[in-house]
Short mmCIF file of C-alpha atoms in Angstrom, two decimals:
data_model
loop_
_atom_site.label_atom_id
_atom_site.label_comp_id
_atom_site.label_asym_id
_atom_site.label_seq_id
_atom_site.Cartn_x
_atom_site.Cartn_y
_atom_site.Cartn_z
CA MET A 56 -13.59 -6.91 14.19
CA VAL A 57 -12.44 -7.22 10.57
CA PHE A 58 -8.98 -6.06 9.55
CA HIS A 59 -9.45 -4.93 5.97
CA ALA A 60 -10.38 -1.80 4.04
CA LEU A 61 -14.03 -0.78 4.15
CA THR A 62 -15.86 0.31 1.01
CA ILE A 63 -18.01 3.44 1.32
CA PRO A 64 -20.16 4.77 -1.60
CA LEU A 65 -18.98 8.24 -2.64
CA THR A 66 -20.73 11.12 -4.41
CA CYS A 67 -20.08 11.45 -8.15
CA LEU A 68 -17.55 14.16 -8.98
CA LEU A 69 -17.42 13.71 -12.75
CA LEU A 70 -18.35 17.31 -13.51
CA LEU A 71 -15.52 18.47 -11.28
CA ILE A 72 -13.03 16.20 -12.98
CA LEU A 73 -13.45 16.98 -16.66
CA PRO A 74 -12.24 20.32 -18.08
CA GLU A 75 -14.49 22.37 -20.34
CA GLU A 76 -12.93 20.80 -23.42
CA GLY A 77 -14.47 17.44 -22.42
CA CYS A 78 -12.20 14.55 -23.40
CA SER A 79 -9.77 16.49 -25.58
CA GLN A 80 -7.02 15.59 -23.06
CA LYS A 81 -5.23 18.90 -23.52
CA PRO A 82 -2.74 19.62 -20.74
CA ILE A 83 -4.23 21.57 -17.84
CA PRO A 84 -2.12 24.52 -16.63
CA ARG A 85 -0.55 23.71 -13.29
CA THR A 86 -2.38 26.49 -11.42
CA ASP A 87 -5.73 25.33 -12.79
CA GLN A 88 -4.87 21.73 -11.97
CA ARG A 89 -4.00 22.65 -8.39
CA ASP A 90 -7.34 24.44 -8.02
CA SER A 91 -9.16 21.45 -9.53
CA ILE A 92 -7.40 19.05 -7.14
CA ARG A 93 -8.34 21.24 -4.18
CA GLU A 94 -11.98 21.37 -5.28
CA ILE A 95 -12.15 17.57 -5.67
CA VAL A 96 -10.57 16.95 -2.27
CA GLU A 97 -12.64 19.54 -0.44
CA VAL A 98 -15.87 18.07 -1.79
CA GLN A 99 -14.79 14.78 -0.24
CA VAL A 100 -14.10 16.55 3.04
CA ARG A 101 -17.46 18.35 3.10
CA GLU A 102 -19.73 15.63 1.77
CA ASN A 103 -18.02 12.39 2.81
CA GLY A 104 -15.99 13.21 5.89
CA PHE A 105 -12.56 12.58 4.37
CA SER A 106 -9.80 13.00 6.95
CA GLY A 107 -6.13 12.78 6.06
CA THR A 108 -3.41 14.06 3.74
CA VAL A 109 -3.37 14.27 -0.06
CA LEU A 110 -0.22 14.85 -2.11
CA VAL A 111 -0.09 15.11 -5.90
CA ALA A 112 3.27 15.51 -7.63
CA GLN A 113 4.64 15.86 -11.16
CA LYS A 114 8.11 14.41 -11.72
CA GLY A 115 8.76 14.47 -8.00
CA GLU A 116 7.64 18.07 -7.42
CA PRO A 117 4.51 18.44 -5.28
CA ILE A 118 1.83 20.57 -6.95
CA PHE A 119 -0.71 19.93 -4.19
CA HIS A 120 -0.12 18.92 -0.57
CA ALA A 121 -2.85 19.52 1.99
CA SER A 122 -4.33 17.94 5.10
CA TYR A 123 -7.81 17.85 6.57
CA GLY A 124 -9.60 16.48 9.60
CA PHE A 125 -8.49 15.44 13.05
CA SER A 126 -6.56 12.82 14.96
CA GLU A 127 -7.88 12.60 18.49
CA THR A 128 -7.99 16.31 19.41
CA ASP A 129 -5.34 17.62 16.99
CA SER A 130 -5.94 18.82 13.47
CA ILE A 131 -3.95 16.81 10.92
CA GLN A 132 -0.96 18.57 9.37
CA ASN A 133 1.16 17.67 6.34
CA ASN A 134 3.91 16.22 8.53
CA PHE A 135 1.63 13.72 10.29
CA HIS A 136 2.53 10.04 10.36
CA PHE A 137 -0.07 7.52 9.14
CA SER A 138 -0.34 3.78 9.34
CA ILE A 139 0.26 2.64 5.76
CA ALA A 140 -1.19 -0.85 6.27
CA SER A 141 -0.49 -3.10 3.27
CA VAL A 142 1.66 -0.50 1.53
CA SER A 143 4.23 -2.15 3.82
CA LYS A 144 4.16 -5.08 1.39
CA LEU A 145 5.78 -2.91 -1.28
CA PHE A 146 8.83 -2.44 0.95
CA THR A 147 9.05 -6.19 1.47
CA SER A 148 8.82 -6.91 -2.25
CA ILE A 149 11.50 -4.32 -3.04
CA ARG A 150 13.90 -5.95 -0.58
CA ILE A 151 13.18 -9.38 -2.08
CA LEU A 152 13.88 -8.03 -5.58
CA GLN A 153 17.13 -6.46 -4.38
CA LEU A 154 18.22 -9.91 -3.22
CA VAL A 155 17.09 -11.39 -6.55
CA GLU A 156 19.21 -8.86 -8.44
CA ALA A 157 22.17 -9.75 -6.23
CA GLY A 158 21.73 -13.41 -7.14
CA LYS A 159 20.90 -14.35 -3.56
CA ILE A 160 17.27 -15.46 -4.00
CA ASP A 161 15.80 -17.52 -6.81
CA LEU A 162 12.13 -16.72 -7.42
CA THR A 163 11.46 -20.24 -8.72
CA ARG A 164 12.95 -22.16 -5.78
CA PRO A 165 10.63 -23.67 -3.15
CA VAL A 166 10.00 -21.45 -0.16
CA THR A 167 11.02 -24.36 2.05
CA HIS A 168 14.53 -24.18 0.57
CA TYR A 169 14.92 -20.90 2.47
CA LEU A 170 12.58 -21.76 5.36
CA PRO A 171 13.04 -25.50 6.02
CA GLU A 172 11.23 -25.18 9.36
CA PHE A 173 7.99 -24.98 7.34
CA SER A 174 8.66 -28.13 5.30
CA ASP A 175 5.99 -30.03 7.24
CA CYS A 176 3.37 -27.40 6.44
CA ILE A 177 4.23 -26.00 2.99
CA THR A 178 4.72 -28.16 -0.10
CA ASP A 179 7.75 -27.81 -2.35
CA SER A 180 5.50 -26.53 -5.13
CA VAL A 181 5.17 -23.13 -3.40
CA THR A 182 7.85 -20.68 -4.54
CA THR A 183 8.84 -17.09 -3.74
CA HIS A 184 7.16 -16.07 -7.00
CA HIS A 185 3.88 -17.49 -5.71
CA LEU A 186 4.17 -15.57 -2.44
CA LEU A 187 4.85 -12.27 -4.20
CA LEU A 188 1.73 -12.66 -6.37
CA HIS A 189 -0.59 -14.02 -3.67
CA ILE A 190 -1.06 -17.26 -5.58
CA SER A 191 0.54 -19.59 -3.03
CA GLY A 192 -2.69 -21.32 -2.02
CA LEU A 193 -1.86 -20.68 1.62
CA PRO A 194 -4.73 -19.81 3.99
CA ASN A 195 -5.77 -16.45 5.42
CA GLU A 196 -5.13 -15.75 9.07
CA SER A 197 -7.98 -15.10 11.49
CA ASP A 198 -8.56 -11.68 13.05
CA SER A 199 -7.91 -13.18 16.48
CA VAL A 200 -4.15 -13.38 15.83
CA TYR A 201 -3.96 -9.60 16.29
CA LEU A 202 -5.51 -9.55 19.76
CA ALA A 203 -2.38 -10.69 21.60
CA PRO A 204 1.35 -10.36 20.82
CA ARG A 205 2.73 -13.13 18.62
CA GLU A 206 6.07 -13.68 16.95
CA PRO A 207 5.87 -14.10 13.15
CA ASP A 208 6.96 -17.74 13.15
CA GLU A 209 4.41 -18.60 15.83
CA LEU A 210 1.60 -16.83 13.97
CA LEU A 211 2.56 -18.46 10.67
CA HIS A 212 2.84 -21.97 12.05
CA GLN A 213 -0.51 -21.57 13.78
CA THR A 214 -2.19 -20.40 10.56
CA ILE A 215 -0.48 -22.50 7.89
CA CYS A 216 -0.11 -25.79 9.71
CA GLN A 217 -3.61 -25.86 11.19
CA HIS A 218 -5.71 -24.81 8.20
CA PRO A 219 -6.40 -26.36 4.78
CA GLN A 220 -4.34 -25.22 1.80
CA ASN A 221 -4.94 -25.11 -1.93
CA PRO A 222 -2.44 -25.88 -4.68
CA PRO A 223 -0.59 -22.76 -5.87
CA GLY A 224 -1.89 -20.95 -8.93
CA ASN A 225 -5.08 -19.16 -7.89
CA PHE A 226 -5.14 -15.58 -6.60
CA ASN A 227 -5.99 -15.21 -2.91
CA TYR A 228 -4.97 -11.93 -1.30
CA ASN A 229 -3.64 -12.48 2.20
CA ASN A 230 -1.04 -11.33 4.71
CA ILE A 231 0.51 -14.76 5.25
CA ASP A 232 2.41 -14.67 1.94
CA TYR A 233 4.26 -11.48 2.85
CA MET A 234 4.89 -12.52 6.44
CA LEU A 235 6.71 -15.53 4.99
CA LEU A 236 8.67 -13.21 2.71
CA GLY A 237 9.75 -11.26 5.78
CA LEU A 238 11.05 -14.46 7.39
CA LEU A 239 12.74 -15.40 4.12
CA ILE A 240 14.60 -12.07 4.14
CA GLU A 241 15.68 -12.70 7.73
CA ALA A 242 16.74 -16.28 7.01
CA TYR A 243 18.99 -15.26 4.15
CA THR A 244 20.49 -12.04 5.55
CA GLY A 245 20.73 -12.97 9.22
CA ALA A 246 19.27 -9.57 10.14
CA SER A 247 15.76 -8.62 11.19
CA TRP A 248 13.23 -7.65 8.51
CA GLU A 249 12.96 -4.18 10.07
CA ASN A 250 16.72 -3.62 9.94
CA GLU A 251 16.86 -4.82 6.35
CA ILE A 252 14.08 -2.43 5.29
CA HIS A 253 15.69 0.44 7.18
CA ARG A 254 19.19 -0.15 5.81
CA HIS A 255 18.37 -1.00 2.21
CA ILE A 256 15.26 1.13 1.51
CA LEU A 257 14.61 3.85 4.09
CA GLU A 258 18.19 5.09 4.43
CA PRO A 259 19.07 5.25 0.71
CA SER A 260 15.73 6.94 -0.04
CA GLY A 261 16.11 9.51 2.74
CA MET A 262 12.87 8.31 4.36
CA ASN A 263 13.56 9.66 7.84
CA HIS A 264 9.89 9.76 8.87
CA THR A 265 9.02 6.13 8.14
CA GLY A 266 9.17 3.26 10.59
CA PHE A 267 7.41 0.37 12.27
CA LEU A 268 4.38 0.46 14.56
CA ARG A 269 4.03 -1.47 17.80
CA HIS A 270 1.22 -1.74 20.29
CA GLY A 271 1.44 1.26 22.61
CA MET A 272 4.42 2.72 20.72
CA TYR A 273 3.32 5.25 18.11
CA PRO A 274 5.33 8.18 16.71
CA ASP A 275 4.62 11.80 17.55
CA SER A 276 2.12 13.57 15.29
CA PHE A 277 0.39 10.30 14.48
CA ALA A 278 -3.00 10.17 12.77
CA TYR A 279 -4.83 7.75 15.06
CA THR A 280 -7.61 6.03 13.15
CA TYR A 281 -11.35 5.86 13.67
CA SER A 282 -14.27 4.29 11.84
CA TYR A 283 -17.82 5.35 11.09
CA GLN A 284 -20.48 2.83 12.05
CA GLN A 285 -23.71 2.09 10.19
CA ASP A 286 -25.55 4.65 12.33
CA GLU A 287 -23.02 7.29 11.18
CA THR A 288 -21.38 7.56 14.60
CA ALA A 289 -17.58 7.53 14.68
CA ALA A 290 -15.52 5.53 17.14
CA PRO A 291 -11.75 5.24 17.66
CA ASP A 292 -10.27 2.03 16.30
CA PRO A 293 -8.87 -0.42 18.84
CA LEU A 294 -5.11 -0.30 19.31
CA PHE A 295 -4.57 -3.98 18.51
CA TYR A 296 -1.15 -5.62 18.14
CA ILE A 297 -0.32 -4.11 14.78
CA GLU A 298 3.25 -5.44 14.96
CA ASN A 299 1.75 -8.88 14.31
CA PHE A 300 1.17 -7.75 10.72
CA TYR A 301 4.98 -7.74 10.47
CA ALA A 302 6.22 -7.59 6.84
CA ALA A 303 2.65 -7.40 5.55
CA GLY A 304 1.33 -4.27 7.24
CA CYS A 305 2.99 -2.77 10.34
CA MET A 306 4.69 0.33 8.88
CA TYR A 307 3.95 4.05 9.15
CA SER A 308 5.03 6.92 6.93
CA THR A 309 4.28 10.46 5.73
CA ALA A 310 3.15 11.65 2.32
CA LEU A 311 6.52 13.25 1.55
CA ASP A 312 8.40 10.11 2.56
CA LEU A 313 6.25 8.00 0.23
CA LEU A 314 7.05 10.48 -2.53
CA ARG A 315 10.74 9.87 -1.79
CA LEU A 316 10.14 6.13 -2.22
CA ASP A 317 8.36 6.82 -5.51
CA GLN A 318 11.28 8.86 -6.82
CA SER A 319 13.85 6.30 -5.67
CA LEU A 320 12.17 3.76 -7.94
CA TYR A 321 12.60 6.12 -10.88
CA ASP A 322 16.26 6.97 -10.27
CA HIS A 323 17.25 3.30 -9.72
CA SER A 324 18.73 3.98 -6.31
CA LEU A 325 16.80 0.99 -4.94
CA LEU A 326 16.49 -1.37 -7.91
CA GLY A 327 18.38 -1.81 -11.15
CA ALA A 328 16.88 -2.52 -14.55
CA GLN A 329 16.15 -6.17 -13.72
CA GLY A 330 14.40 -5.34 -10.48
CA ILE A 331 12.30 -2.55 -12.00
CA ALA A 332 11.29 -4.85 -14.84
CA LEU A 333 10.17 -7.49 -12.35
CA LEU A 334 8.32 -4.92 -10.24
CA SER A 335 6.61 -3.46 -13.33
CA ARG A 336 5.41 -6.75 -14.80
CA SER A 337 1.67 -7.26 -14.75
CA TYR A 338 -0.16 -10.56 -14.42
CA PRO A 339 -3.67 -10.00 -15.85
CA GLU A 340 -4.61 -13.59 -15.04
CA TYR A 341 -4.19 -12.73 -11.34
CA ASN A 342 -6.20 -9.50 -11.22
CA TYR A 343 -3.32 -7.48 -12.71
CA THR A 344 -1.28 -7.97 -9.61
CA GLY A 345 2.49 -7.69 -9.64
CA TYR A 346 5.20 -8.19 -7.05
CA GLY A 347 3.72 -6.14 -4.21
CA VAL A 348 1.88 -3.76 -6.56
CA TRP A 349 -0.83 -3.67 -9.20
CA ASN A 350 0.22 -2.80 -12.77
CA TYR A 351 -2.42 -1.94 -15.36
CA ASN A 352 -3.64 0.60 -17.90
CA TYR A 353 -6.44 2.66 -16.33
CA PRO A 354 -9.40 1.99 -18.67
CA PHE A 355 -11.75 4.84 -17.76
CA VAL A 356 -10.10 7.69 -19.71
CA ASP A 357 -9.09 7.80 -23.36
CA SER A 358 -5.36 8.00 -22.65
CA ASN A 359 -5.38 4.70 -20.66
CA PRO A 360 -2.45 5.80 -18.47
CA ARG A 361 -0.10 3.12 -17.23
CA ILE A 362 -0.39 2.78 -13.47
CA MET A 363 1.65 1.07 -10.80
CA GLU A 364 -0.10 1.35 -7.46
CA ARG A 365 -0.07 -0.02 -3.95
CA ARG A 366 -3.17 0.14 -1.78
CA GLY A 367 -3.71 -0.63 1.87
CA GLY A 368 -6.44 -0.66 4.47
CA ILE A 369 -6.80 -1.72 8.10
CA LEU A 370 -10.01 -0.44 9.71
CA GLY A 371 -9.71 3.37 9.48
CA ALA A 372 -6.22 3.37 7.98
CA ASN A 373 -6.87 3.59 4.22
CA VAL A 374 -4.03 4.61 1.96
CA VAL A 375 -2.83 4.49 -1.62
CA LEU A 376 0.31 5.28 -3.62
CA VAL A 377 -0.53 5.73 -7.31
CA ARG A 378 2.28 6.08 -9.86
CA LEU A 379 1.35 7.16 -13.40
CA THR A 380 4.60 5.84 -14.76
CA ASP A 381 4.43 7.19 -18.34
CA THR A 382 4.15 10.80 -17.16
CA LYS A 383 5.82 10.37 -13.76
CA GLN A 384 2.85 11.77 -11.88
CA THR A 385 2.24 10.61 -8.33
CA ILE A 386 -0.90 10.55 -6.18
CA ILE A 387 -0.62 9.79 -2.47
CA ILE A 388 -3.67 9.60 -0.21
CA LEU A 389 -3.31 8.89 3.50
CA SER A 390 -6.56 8.65 5.43
CA ASN A 391 -7.27 7.94 9.08
CA ASN A 392 -10.92 6.95 8.72
CA ASN A 393 -13.01 4.56 6.66
CA ARG A 394 -14.65 7.22 4.48
CA PHE A 395 -11.96 6.75 1.82
CA ASN A 396 -12.04 3.48 -0.12
CA PRO A 397 -8.66 2.77 -1.77
CA ASP A 398 -10.04 -0.27 -3.62
CA SER A 399 -12.62 1.43 -5.84
CA PHE A 400 -12.43 0.64 -9.55
CA GLY A 401 -14.46 2.65 -12.08
CA ASP A 402 -16.16 5.01 -9.61
CA PRO A 403 -15.54 8.62 -10.77
CA GLY A 404 -16.71 9.85 -7.36
CA ASN A 405 -13.93 8.02 -5.53
CA LEU A 406 -11.15 10.39 -4.45
CA ARG A 407 -8.36 8.23 -5.84
CA GLU A 408 -10.09 7.75 -9.17
CA ALA A 409 -11.09 11.39 -9.47
CA LEU A 410 -7.45 12.40 -9.09
CA ILE A 411 -6.27 9.76 -11.57
CA ARG A 412 -8.76 11.05 -14.14
CA LEU A 413 -7.76 14.66 -13.56
CA SER A 414 -4.04 13.79 -13.85
CA SER A 415 -4.71 12.03 -17.17
CA TYR A 416 -5.87 15.21 -18.99
#
């Protein structure tokens, strides 16, 4: 069992993406764009077994919102809840940046200043900045930690204190960094990470259909996940202890709620100018990562649109929130199987990339 997104080759959709004018990049009328989006998505449904919800919006107004496929025996509808996997990390980074703006957390201070109980396992050279960028040098957890319930501090001590570490400064994507950030939030505020996310992000954004998953406790209208095997058979994913992902990956949401989060970042109801600047900064030396997001100029169309995105994948839960920040266009894809790869880069046949290219003309 491997808890990460699976990459599946997808059929090329380039001819469906480009308008007749080629690369002239003239604006596409909204009706035509909606039809083009539908055609792209439905090809993925027919040819690659896509299952889930797709929402595309311009300046906060959905121009396409449709659902396909099944969860258990029910057909997926637009109001279905999906596991958002590592998109949960974006919520954690936003709460950290809120505390930075309030002068409560210093990004350059050692993590052990806030979490002294880890002073025997984590050196003083590791800072909150390192955790946010996945350059802490801390180890990855094993899959086995999700097979039985564990409290975050127990899981972290088991992983960090019993495995070799590297000096901070090299990119290594992991969940441990953001689990520590969750504990840091709790240590400073005195409240649980879940309560802090609910009070300071979900409530002000009006995200009433977003919450936290636990083993055996899933919301109504939930898109249970499944995965295709090498022999093309599909099997339900195991209901492991997803709460163990904690601040790194235990949340669920809907497409419209993620659009509300997207818009709250534009209207500064969650972060002020300092926080948005920190969230928007790109670090090319670390794979263009940022604080809980990736920030880069998409290089595969002439306009090179500026993108802030957050991707996530756990077995069949594969999701992405793409923000084309110059034009305020938003692409949200929530899938409940492993036929959508959120981590593709440069593949015009990938659903995410096809929609980015279409939105850039």
